[in-house]
PDB file of C-alpha atoms in Angstrom:
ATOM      1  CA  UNK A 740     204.594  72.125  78.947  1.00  0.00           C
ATOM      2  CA  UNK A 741     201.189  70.216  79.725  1.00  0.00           C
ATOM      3  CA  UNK A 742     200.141  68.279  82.174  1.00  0.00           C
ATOM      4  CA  UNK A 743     196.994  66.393  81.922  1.00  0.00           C
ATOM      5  CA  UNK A 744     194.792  64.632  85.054  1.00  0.00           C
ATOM      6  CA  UNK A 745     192.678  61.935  84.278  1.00  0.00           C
ATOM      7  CA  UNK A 746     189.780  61.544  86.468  1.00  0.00           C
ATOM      8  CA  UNK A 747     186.137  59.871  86.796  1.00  0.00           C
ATOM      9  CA  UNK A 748     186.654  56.262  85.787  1.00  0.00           C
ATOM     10  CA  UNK A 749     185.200  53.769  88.145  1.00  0.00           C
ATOM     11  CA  UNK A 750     183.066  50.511  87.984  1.00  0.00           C
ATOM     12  CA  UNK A 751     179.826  50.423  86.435  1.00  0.00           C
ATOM     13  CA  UNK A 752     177.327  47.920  85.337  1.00  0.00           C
ATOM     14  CA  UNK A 753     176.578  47.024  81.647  1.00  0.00           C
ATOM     15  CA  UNK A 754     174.356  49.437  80.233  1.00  0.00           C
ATOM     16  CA  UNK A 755     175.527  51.699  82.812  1.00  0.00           C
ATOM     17  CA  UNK A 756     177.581  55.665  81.758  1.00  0.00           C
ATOM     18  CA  UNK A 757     180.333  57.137  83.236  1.00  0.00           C
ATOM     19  CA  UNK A 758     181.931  60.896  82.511  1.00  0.00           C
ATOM     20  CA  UNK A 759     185.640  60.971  82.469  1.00  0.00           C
ATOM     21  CA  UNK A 760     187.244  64.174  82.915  1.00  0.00           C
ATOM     22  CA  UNK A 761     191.084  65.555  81.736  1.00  0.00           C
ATOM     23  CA  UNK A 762     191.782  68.826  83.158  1.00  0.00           C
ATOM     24  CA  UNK A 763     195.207  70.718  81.692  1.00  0.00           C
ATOM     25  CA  UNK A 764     197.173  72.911  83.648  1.00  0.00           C
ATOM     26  CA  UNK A 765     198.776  74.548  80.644  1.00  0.00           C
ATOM     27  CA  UNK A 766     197.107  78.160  79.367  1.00  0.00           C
ATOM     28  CA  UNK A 767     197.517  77.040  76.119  1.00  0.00           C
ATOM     29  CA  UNK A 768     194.797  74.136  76.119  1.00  0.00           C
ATOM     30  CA  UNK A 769     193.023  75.798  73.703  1.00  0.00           C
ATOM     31  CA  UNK A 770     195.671  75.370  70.999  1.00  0.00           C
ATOM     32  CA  UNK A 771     195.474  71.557  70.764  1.00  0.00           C
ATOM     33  CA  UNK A 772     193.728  69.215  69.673  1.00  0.00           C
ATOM     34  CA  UNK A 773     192.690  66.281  72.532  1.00  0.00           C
ATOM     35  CA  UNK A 774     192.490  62.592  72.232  1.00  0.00           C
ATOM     36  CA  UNK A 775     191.120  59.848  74.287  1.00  0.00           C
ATOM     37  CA  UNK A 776     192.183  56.160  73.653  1.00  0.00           C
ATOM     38  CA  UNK A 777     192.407  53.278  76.050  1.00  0.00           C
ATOM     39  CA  UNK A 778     194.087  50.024  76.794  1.00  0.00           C
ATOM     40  CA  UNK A 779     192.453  46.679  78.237  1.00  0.00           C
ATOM     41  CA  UNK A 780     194.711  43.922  80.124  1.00  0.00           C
ATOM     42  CA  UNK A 781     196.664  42.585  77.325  1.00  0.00           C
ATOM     43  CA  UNK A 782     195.895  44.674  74.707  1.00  0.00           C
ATOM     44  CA  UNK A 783     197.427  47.636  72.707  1.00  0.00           C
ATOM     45  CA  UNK A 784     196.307  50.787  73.327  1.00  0.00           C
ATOM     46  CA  UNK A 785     193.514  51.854  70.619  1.00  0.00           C
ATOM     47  CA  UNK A 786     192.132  55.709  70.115  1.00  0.00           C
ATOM     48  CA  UNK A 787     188.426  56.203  70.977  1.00  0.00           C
ATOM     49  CA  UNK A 788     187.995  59.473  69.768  1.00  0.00           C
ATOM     50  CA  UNK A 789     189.155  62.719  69.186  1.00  0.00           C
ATOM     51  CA  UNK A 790     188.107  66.930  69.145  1.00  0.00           C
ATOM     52  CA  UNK A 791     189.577  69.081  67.463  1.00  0.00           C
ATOM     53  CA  UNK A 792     191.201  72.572  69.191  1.00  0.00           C
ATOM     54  CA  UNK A 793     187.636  74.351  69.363  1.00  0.00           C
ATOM     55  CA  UNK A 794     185.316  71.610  70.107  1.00  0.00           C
ATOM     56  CA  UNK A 795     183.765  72.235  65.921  1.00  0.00           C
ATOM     57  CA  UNK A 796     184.855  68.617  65.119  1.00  0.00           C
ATOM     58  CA  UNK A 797     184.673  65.432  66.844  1.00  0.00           C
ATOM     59  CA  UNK A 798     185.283  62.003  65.073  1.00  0.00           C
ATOM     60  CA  UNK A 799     185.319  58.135  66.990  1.00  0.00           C
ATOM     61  CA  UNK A 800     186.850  54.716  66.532  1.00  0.00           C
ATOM     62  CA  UNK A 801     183.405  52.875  65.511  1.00  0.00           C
ATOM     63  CA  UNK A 802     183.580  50.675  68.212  1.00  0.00           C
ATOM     64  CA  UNK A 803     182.417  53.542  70.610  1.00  0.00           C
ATOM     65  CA  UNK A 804     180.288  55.481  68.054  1.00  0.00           C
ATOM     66  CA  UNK A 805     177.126  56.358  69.334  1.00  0.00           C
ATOM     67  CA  UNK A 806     177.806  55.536  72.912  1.00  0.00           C
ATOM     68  CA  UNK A 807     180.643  57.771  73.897  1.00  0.00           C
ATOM     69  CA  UNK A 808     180.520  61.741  73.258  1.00  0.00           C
ATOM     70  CA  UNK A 809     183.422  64.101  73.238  1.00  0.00           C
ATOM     71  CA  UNK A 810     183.409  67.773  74.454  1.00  0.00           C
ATOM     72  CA  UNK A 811     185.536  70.586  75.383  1.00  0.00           C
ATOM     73  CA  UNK A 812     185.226  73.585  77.681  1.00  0.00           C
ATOM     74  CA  UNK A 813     188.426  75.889  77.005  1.00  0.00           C
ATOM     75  CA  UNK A 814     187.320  77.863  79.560  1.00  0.00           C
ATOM     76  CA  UNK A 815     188.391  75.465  82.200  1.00  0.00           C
ATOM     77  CA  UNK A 816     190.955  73.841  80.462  1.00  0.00           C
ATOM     78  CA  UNK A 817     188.837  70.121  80.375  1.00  0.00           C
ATOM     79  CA  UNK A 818     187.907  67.803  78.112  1.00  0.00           C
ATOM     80  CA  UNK A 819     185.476  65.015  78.500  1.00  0.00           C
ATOM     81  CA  UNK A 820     184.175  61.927  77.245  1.00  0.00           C
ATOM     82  CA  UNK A 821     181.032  61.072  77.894  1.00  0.00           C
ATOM     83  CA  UNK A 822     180.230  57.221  77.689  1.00  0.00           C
ATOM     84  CA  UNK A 823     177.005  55.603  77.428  1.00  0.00           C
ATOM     85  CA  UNK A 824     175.885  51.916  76.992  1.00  0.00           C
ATOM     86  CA  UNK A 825     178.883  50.667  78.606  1.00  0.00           C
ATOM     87  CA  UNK A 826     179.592  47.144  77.675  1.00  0.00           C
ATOM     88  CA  UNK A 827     182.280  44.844  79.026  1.00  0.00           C
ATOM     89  CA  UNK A 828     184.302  45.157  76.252  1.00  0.00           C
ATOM     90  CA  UNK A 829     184.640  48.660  77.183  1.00  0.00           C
ATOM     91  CA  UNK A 830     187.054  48.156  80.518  1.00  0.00           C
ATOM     92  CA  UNK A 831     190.143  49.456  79.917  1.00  0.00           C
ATOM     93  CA  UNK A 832     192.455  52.112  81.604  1.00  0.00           C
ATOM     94  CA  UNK A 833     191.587  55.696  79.929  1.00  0.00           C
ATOM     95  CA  UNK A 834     194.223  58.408  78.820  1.00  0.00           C
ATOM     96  CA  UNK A 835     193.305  61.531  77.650  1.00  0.00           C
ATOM     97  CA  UNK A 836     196.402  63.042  75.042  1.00  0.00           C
ATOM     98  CA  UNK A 837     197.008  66.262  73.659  1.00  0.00           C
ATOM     99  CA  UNK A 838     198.266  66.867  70.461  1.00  0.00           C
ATOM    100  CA  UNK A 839     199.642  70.024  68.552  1.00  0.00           C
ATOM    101  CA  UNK A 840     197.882  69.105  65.273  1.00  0.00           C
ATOM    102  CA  UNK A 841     195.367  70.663  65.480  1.00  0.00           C
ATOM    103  CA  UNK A 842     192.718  68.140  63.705  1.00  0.00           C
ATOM    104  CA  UNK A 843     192.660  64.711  63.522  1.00  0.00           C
ATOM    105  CA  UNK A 844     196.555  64.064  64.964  1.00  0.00           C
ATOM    106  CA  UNK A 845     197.722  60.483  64.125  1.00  0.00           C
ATOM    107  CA  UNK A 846     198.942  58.759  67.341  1.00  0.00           C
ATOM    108  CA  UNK A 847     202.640  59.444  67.101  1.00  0.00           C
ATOM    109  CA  UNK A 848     201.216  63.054  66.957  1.00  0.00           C
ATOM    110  CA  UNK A 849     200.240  63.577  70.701  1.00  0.00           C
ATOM    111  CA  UNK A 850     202.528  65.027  72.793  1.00  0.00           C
ATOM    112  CA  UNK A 851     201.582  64.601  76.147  1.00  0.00           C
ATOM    113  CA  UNK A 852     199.209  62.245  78.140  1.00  0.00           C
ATOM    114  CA  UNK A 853     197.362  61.804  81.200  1.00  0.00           C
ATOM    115  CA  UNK A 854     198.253  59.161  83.843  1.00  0.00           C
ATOM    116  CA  UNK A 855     195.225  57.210  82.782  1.00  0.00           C
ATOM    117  CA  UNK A 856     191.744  56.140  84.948  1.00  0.00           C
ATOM    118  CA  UNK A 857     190.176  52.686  85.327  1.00  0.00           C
ATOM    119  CA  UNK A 858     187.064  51.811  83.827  1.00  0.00           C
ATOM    120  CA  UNK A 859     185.206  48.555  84.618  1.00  0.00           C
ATOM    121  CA  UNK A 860     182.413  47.299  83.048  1.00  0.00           C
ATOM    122  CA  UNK A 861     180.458  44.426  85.240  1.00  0.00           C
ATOM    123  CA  UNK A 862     178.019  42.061  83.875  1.00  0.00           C
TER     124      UNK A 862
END
């Protein structure tokens, strides 16, 4: 089993970054792959980007490419995404997801998620 904690979302002003944070409390973190995706007020929830099990790949929706960075530290069982050049468009709740497959999961494919953390973008 894996639990995953969301944390570091906040508000922030256009232009502005933010570093959001999923820690895992399973000793196994290292064996999946990790996902972030979000979901604005009214919307489905859409992936933002994805690293594989050792941090060697990383791929993005294009809608954050360029702006947003993910990394892993396996030592300490976290993943992070890194956003830059935050525009309004970019408020949504965050979830970070873990997935079995161990590169490029499809969404169906992640197994267990975080609770989620707020992001707001102000203009």
């Amino acid at each position: 089993q894996v639990q995953l904690v969301d944390s570091g979302g906040g508000l922030v002003q256009v232009g502005g970054s933010l570093r959001l944070s999923c820690a895992s409390s399973g000793r196994t973190f290292s064996s999946y792959a990790m996902g972030w995706f979000r979901q604005a007020p009214g919307k489905e929830r859409e992936f933002v980007g994805g690293i594989s099990w050792n941090g060697g790949n990383t791929y993005y929706a294009d809608s954050v490419k360029g702006r947003f960075t993910i990394s892993r530290d396996n030592t300490k069982n976290t993943v992070y995404l890194q956003m830059n050049s935050l525009k309004p468009e970019d408020t949504a709740v965050y979830y970070c997801a873990a997935s079995r497959i161990l590169y490029k999961p499809r969404t169906y494919e992640y197994d267990y998620w975080g609770q989620g953390t707020q992001v707001t973008v102000s203009s």
